[in-house]
Tab-separated table of C-alpha atoms in Angstrom:
chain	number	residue	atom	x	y	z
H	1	UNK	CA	217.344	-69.256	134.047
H	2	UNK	CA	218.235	-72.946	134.567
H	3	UNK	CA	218.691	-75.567	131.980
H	4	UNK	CA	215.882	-77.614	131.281
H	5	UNK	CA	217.174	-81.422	130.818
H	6	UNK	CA	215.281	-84.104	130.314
H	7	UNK	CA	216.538	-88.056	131.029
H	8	UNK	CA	215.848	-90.507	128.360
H	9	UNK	CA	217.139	-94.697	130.202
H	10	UNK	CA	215.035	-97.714	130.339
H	11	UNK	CA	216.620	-98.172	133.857
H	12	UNK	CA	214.812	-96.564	136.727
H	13	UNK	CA	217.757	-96.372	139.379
H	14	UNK	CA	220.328	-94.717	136.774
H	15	UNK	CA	217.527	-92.295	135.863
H	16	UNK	CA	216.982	-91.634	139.654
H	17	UNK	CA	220.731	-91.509	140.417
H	18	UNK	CA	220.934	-88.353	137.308
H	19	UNK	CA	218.022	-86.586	138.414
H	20	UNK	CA	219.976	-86.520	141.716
H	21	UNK	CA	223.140	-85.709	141.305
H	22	UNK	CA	221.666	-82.862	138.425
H	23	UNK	CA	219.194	-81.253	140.637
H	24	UNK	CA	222.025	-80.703	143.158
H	25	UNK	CA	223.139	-77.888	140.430
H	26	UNK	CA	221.516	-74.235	140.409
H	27	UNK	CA	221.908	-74.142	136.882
H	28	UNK	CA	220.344	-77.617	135.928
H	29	UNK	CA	216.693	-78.515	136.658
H	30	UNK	CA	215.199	-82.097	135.145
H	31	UNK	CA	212.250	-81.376	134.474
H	32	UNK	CA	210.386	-84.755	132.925
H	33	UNK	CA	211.860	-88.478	132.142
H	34	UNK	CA	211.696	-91.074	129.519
H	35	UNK	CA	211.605	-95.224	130.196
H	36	UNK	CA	212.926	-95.228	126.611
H	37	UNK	CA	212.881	-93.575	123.099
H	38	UNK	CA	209.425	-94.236	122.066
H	39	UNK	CA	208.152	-91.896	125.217
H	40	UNK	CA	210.099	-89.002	124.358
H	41	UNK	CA	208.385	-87.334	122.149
H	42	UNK	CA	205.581	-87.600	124.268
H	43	UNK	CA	207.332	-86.386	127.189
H	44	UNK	CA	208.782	-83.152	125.016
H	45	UNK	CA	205.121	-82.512	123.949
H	46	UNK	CA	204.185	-81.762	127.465
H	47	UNK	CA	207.371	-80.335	128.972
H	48	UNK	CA	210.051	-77.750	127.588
H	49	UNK	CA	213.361	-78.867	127.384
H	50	UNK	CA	216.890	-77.727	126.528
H	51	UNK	CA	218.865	-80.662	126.658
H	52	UNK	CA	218.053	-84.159	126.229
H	53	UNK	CA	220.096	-86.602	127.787
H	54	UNK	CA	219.416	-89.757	125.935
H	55	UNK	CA	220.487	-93.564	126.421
H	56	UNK	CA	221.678	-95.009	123.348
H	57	UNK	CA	220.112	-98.877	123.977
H	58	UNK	CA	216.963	-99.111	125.009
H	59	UNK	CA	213.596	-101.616	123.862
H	60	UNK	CA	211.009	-100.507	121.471
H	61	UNK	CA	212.901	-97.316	120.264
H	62	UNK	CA	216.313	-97.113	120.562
H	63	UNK	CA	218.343	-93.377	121.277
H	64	UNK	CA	219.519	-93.237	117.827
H	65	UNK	CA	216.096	-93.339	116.266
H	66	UNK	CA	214.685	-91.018	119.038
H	67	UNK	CA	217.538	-88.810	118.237
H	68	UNK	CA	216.487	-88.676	114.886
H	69	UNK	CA	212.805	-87.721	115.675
H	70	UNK	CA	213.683	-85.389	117.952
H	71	UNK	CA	215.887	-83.346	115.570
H	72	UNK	CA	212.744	-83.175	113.074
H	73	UNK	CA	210.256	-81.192	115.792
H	74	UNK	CA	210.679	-77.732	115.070
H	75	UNK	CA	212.832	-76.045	117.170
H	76	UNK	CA	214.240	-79.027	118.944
H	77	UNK	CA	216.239	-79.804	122.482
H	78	UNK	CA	219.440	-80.461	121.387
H	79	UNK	CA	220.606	-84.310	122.594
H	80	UNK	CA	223.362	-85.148	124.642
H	81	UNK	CA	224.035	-89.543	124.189
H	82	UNK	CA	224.980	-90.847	127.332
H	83	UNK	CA	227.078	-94.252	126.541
H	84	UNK	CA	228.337	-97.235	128.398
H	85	UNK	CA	231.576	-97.435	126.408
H	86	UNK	CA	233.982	-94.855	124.976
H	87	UNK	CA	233.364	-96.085	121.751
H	88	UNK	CA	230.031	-97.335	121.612
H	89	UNK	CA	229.204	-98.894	118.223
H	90	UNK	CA	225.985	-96.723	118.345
H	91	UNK	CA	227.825	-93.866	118.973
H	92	UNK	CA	228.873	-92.294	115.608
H	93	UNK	CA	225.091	-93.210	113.962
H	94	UNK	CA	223.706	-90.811	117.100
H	95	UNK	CA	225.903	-88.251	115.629
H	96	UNK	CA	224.619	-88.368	112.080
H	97	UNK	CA	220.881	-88.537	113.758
H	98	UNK	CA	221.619	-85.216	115.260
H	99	UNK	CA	223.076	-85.795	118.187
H	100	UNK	CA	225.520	-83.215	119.679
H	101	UNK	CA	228.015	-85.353	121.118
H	102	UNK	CA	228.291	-88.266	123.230
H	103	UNK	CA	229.961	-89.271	126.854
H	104	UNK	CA	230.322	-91.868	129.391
H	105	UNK	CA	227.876	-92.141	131.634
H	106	UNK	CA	230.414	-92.664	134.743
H	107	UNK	CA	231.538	-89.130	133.675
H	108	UNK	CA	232.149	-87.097	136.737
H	109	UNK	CA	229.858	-84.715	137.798
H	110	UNK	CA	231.249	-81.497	137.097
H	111	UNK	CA	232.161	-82.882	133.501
H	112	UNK	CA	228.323	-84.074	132.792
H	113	UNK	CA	226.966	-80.465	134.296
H	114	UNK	CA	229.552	-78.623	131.738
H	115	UNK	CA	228.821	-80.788	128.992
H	116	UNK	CA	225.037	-80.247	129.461
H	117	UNK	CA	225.751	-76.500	129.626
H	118	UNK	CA	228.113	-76.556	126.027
H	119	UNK	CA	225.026	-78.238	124.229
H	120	UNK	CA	222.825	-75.779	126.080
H	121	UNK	CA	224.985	-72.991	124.347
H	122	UNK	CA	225.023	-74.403	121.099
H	123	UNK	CA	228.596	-76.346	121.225
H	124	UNK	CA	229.580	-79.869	120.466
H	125	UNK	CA	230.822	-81.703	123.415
H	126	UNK	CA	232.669	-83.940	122.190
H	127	UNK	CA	236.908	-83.071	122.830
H	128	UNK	CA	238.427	-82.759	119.210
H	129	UNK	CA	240.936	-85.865	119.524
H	130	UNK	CA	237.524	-88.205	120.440
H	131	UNK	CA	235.909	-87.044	117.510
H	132	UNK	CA	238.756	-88.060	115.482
H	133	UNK	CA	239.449	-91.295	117.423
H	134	UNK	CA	235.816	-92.219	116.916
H	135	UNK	CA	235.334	-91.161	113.690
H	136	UNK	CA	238.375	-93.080	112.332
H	137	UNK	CA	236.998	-96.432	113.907
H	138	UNK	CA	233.171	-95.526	112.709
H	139	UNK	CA	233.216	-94.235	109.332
H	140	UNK	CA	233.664	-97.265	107.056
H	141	UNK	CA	232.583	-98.359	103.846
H	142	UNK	CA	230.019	-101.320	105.773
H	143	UNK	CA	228.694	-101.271	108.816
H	144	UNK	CA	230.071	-103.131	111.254
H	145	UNK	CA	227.256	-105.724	111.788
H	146	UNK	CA	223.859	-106.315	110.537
H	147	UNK	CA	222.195	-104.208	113.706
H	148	UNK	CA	223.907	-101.661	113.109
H	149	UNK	CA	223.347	-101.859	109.021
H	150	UNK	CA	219.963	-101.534	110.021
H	151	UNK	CA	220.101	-97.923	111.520
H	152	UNK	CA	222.247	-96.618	108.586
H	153	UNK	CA	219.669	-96.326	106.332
H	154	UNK	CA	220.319	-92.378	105.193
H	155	UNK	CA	221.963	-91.385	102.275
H	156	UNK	CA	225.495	-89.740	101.877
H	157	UNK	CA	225.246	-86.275	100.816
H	158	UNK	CA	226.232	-84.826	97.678
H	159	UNK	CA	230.067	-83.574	98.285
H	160	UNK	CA	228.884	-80.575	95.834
H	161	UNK	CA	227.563	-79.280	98.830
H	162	UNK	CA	230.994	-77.775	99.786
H	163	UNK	CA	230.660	-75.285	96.312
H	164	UNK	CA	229.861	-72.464	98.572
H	165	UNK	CA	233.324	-72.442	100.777
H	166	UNK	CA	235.984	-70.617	99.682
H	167	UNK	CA	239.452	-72.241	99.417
H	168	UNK	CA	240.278	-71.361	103.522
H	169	UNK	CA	237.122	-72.528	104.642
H	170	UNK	CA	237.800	-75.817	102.583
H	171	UNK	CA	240.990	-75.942	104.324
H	172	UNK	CA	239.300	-74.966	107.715
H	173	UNK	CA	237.081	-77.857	107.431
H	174	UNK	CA	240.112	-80.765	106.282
H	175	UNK	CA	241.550	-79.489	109.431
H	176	UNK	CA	238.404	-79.372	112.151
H	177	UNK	CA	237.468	-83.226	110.248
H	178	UNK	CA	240.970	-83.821	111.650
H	179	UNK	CA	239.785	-83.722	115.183
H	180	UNK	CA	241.969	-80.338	115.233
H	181	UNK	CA	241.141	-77.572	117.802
H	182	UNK	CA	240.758	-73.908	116.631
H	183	UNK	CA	244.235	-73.155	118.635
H	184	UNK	CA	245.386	-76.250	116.677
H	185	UNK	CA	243.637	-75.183	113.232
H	186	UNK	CA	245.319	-71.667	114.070
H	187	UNK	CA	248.715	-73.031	114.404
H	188	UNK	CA	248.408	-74.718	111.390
H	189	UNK	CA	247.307	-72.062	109.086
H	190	UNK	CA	249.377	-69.798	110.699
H	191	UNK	CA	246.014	-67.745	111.696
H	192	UNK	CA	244.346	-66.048	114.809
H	193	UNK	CA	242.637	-68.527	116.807
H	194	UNK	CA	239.630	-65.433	116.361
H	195	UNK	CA	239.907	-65.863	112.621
H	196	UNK	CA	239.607	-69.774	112.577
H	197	UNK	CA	236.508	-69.470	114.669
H	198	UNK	CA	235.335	-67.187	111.844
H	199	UNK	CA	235.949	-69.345	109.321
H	200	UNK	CA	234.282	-72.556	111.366
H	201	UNK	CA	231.204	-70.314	111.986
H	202	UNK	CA	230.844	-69.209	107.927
H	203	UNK	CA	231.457	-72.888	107.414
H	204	UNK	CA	228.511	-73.952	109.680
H	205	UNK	CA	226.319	-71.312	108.136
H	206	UNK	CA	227.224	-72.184	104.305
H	207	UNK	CA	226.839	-75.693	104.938
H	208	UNK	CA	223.314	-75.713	107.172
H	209	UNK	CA	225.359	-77.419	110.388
H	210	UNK	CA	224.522	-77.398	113.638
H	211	UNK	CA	227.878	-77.880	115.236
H	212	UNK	CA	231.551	-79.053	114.417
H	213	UNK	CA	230.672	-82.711	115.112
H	214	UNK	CA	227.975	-82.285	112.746
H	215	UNK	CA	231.120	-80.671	109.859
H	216	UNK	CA	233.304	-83.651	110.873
H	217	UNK	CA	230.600	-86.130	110.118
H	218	UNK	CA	229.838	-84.197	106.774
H	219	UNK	CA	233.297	-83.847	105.847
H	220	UNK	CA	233.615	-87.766	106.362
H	221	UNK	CA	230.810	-89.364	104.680
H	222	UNK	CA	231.348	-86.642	101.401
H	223	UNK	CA	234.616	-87.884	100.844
H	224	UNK	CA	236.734	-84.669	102.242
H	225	UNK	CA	238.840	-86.418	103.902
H	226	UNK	CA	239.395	-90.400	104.417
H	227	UNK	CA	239.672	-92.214	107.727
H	228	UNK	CA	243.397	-91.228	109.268
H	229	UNK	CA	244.216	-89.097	105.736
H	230	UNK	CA	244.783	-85.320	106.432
């Protein structure tokens, strides 16, 4: 079966140039579009999807608040933020809204189409040293500005939380915050990459995560680890 993907842009052409280029894939079809975050919901009411790809600025509702409605229906698409900049100031809020990942939208083809099949299979797609890179600029005591003050208005979760994990999975999770791959993790530890990908999984489960972006994010605002700390 093909992916279902729906395009979320307040600009016509750029949703016409995606639906293109997607539909030229077996394994992708589009199946509805969006002019902007406040139809989405609407569109996902009448059409099935599997994969949202969602602008991050758009009028009346932008992607991170769409994001955040989306990941409330039951049994939601999972959302893919397309972004104008490597390091969109948005880009780390769609990510605690449920988004999971982010890229450019001048990505090549063959990178969107693998990215839309990762989220499709449940992974994040955003490359462990851009999580870190992003994560290190993002997560900061204030916002940056007032806007984006404005769309961090949920709380910071209890660090408690992490009760559950057993000493290696605490470790696990220092290292995956770190942007660290499981080969990396593996190295590290001196583990199996296999047994790493355990330990991410039980870490996932314990903690109620969708993916490892989600973890990082976790790990971040708790207090695990600090901006550039280990």
């Amino acid at each position: 079966m093909s992916m279902r993907v729906v395009l979320v842009d307040d600009q016509e052409m750029i949703r016409m140039g995606f639906k293109m280029v997607l539909n030229s894939r077996p394994e992708i079809d589009v199946v509805a579009e969006a002019g902007d975050g406040d139809e989405v919901l609407d569109v996902l009411a009448q059409h099935e999807a599997d994969v949202v790809l969602m602008d991050v600025r758009m009028p009346r509702l932008n992607g991170i608040e769409a994001t955040r409605l989306i990941a409330r229906l039951p049994d939601p698409p999972k959302v893919l933020i397309l972004t104008t900049f490597d390091l969109d100031d948005y880009a780390y809020e769609a990510l605690r809204a449920g988004a999971s990942g982010f890229l450019l939208k001048d990505a090549p083809l063959e990178e969107l189409a693998a990215a839309i099949g990762h989220v499709h299979d449940g992974d994040a797609v955003v490359a462990p040293s851009t999580t870190k890179r992003l994560l290190e600029r993002f997560t900061r005591p204030e916002p940056r500005d007032q806007e984006a003050a404005a769309l961090v208005h949920e709380p910071v979760r209890d660090e408690r939380i992490f009760e559950e994990l057993t000493p290696r999975e605490h470790e696990v999770l220092r290292q995956v915050a770190r942007g660290l791959s499981n080969a990396e993790i593996a190295s590290e530890l001196v583990l199996s990459e296999g047994t790493v990908k355990v330990h991410v999984g039980r870490v996932l489960m314990k903690l109620g995560l969708r993916d490892r972006v989600q973890a990082v994010v976790l790990a971040y605002e708790t207090g695990l680890v600090a901006p550039g700390g280990r």
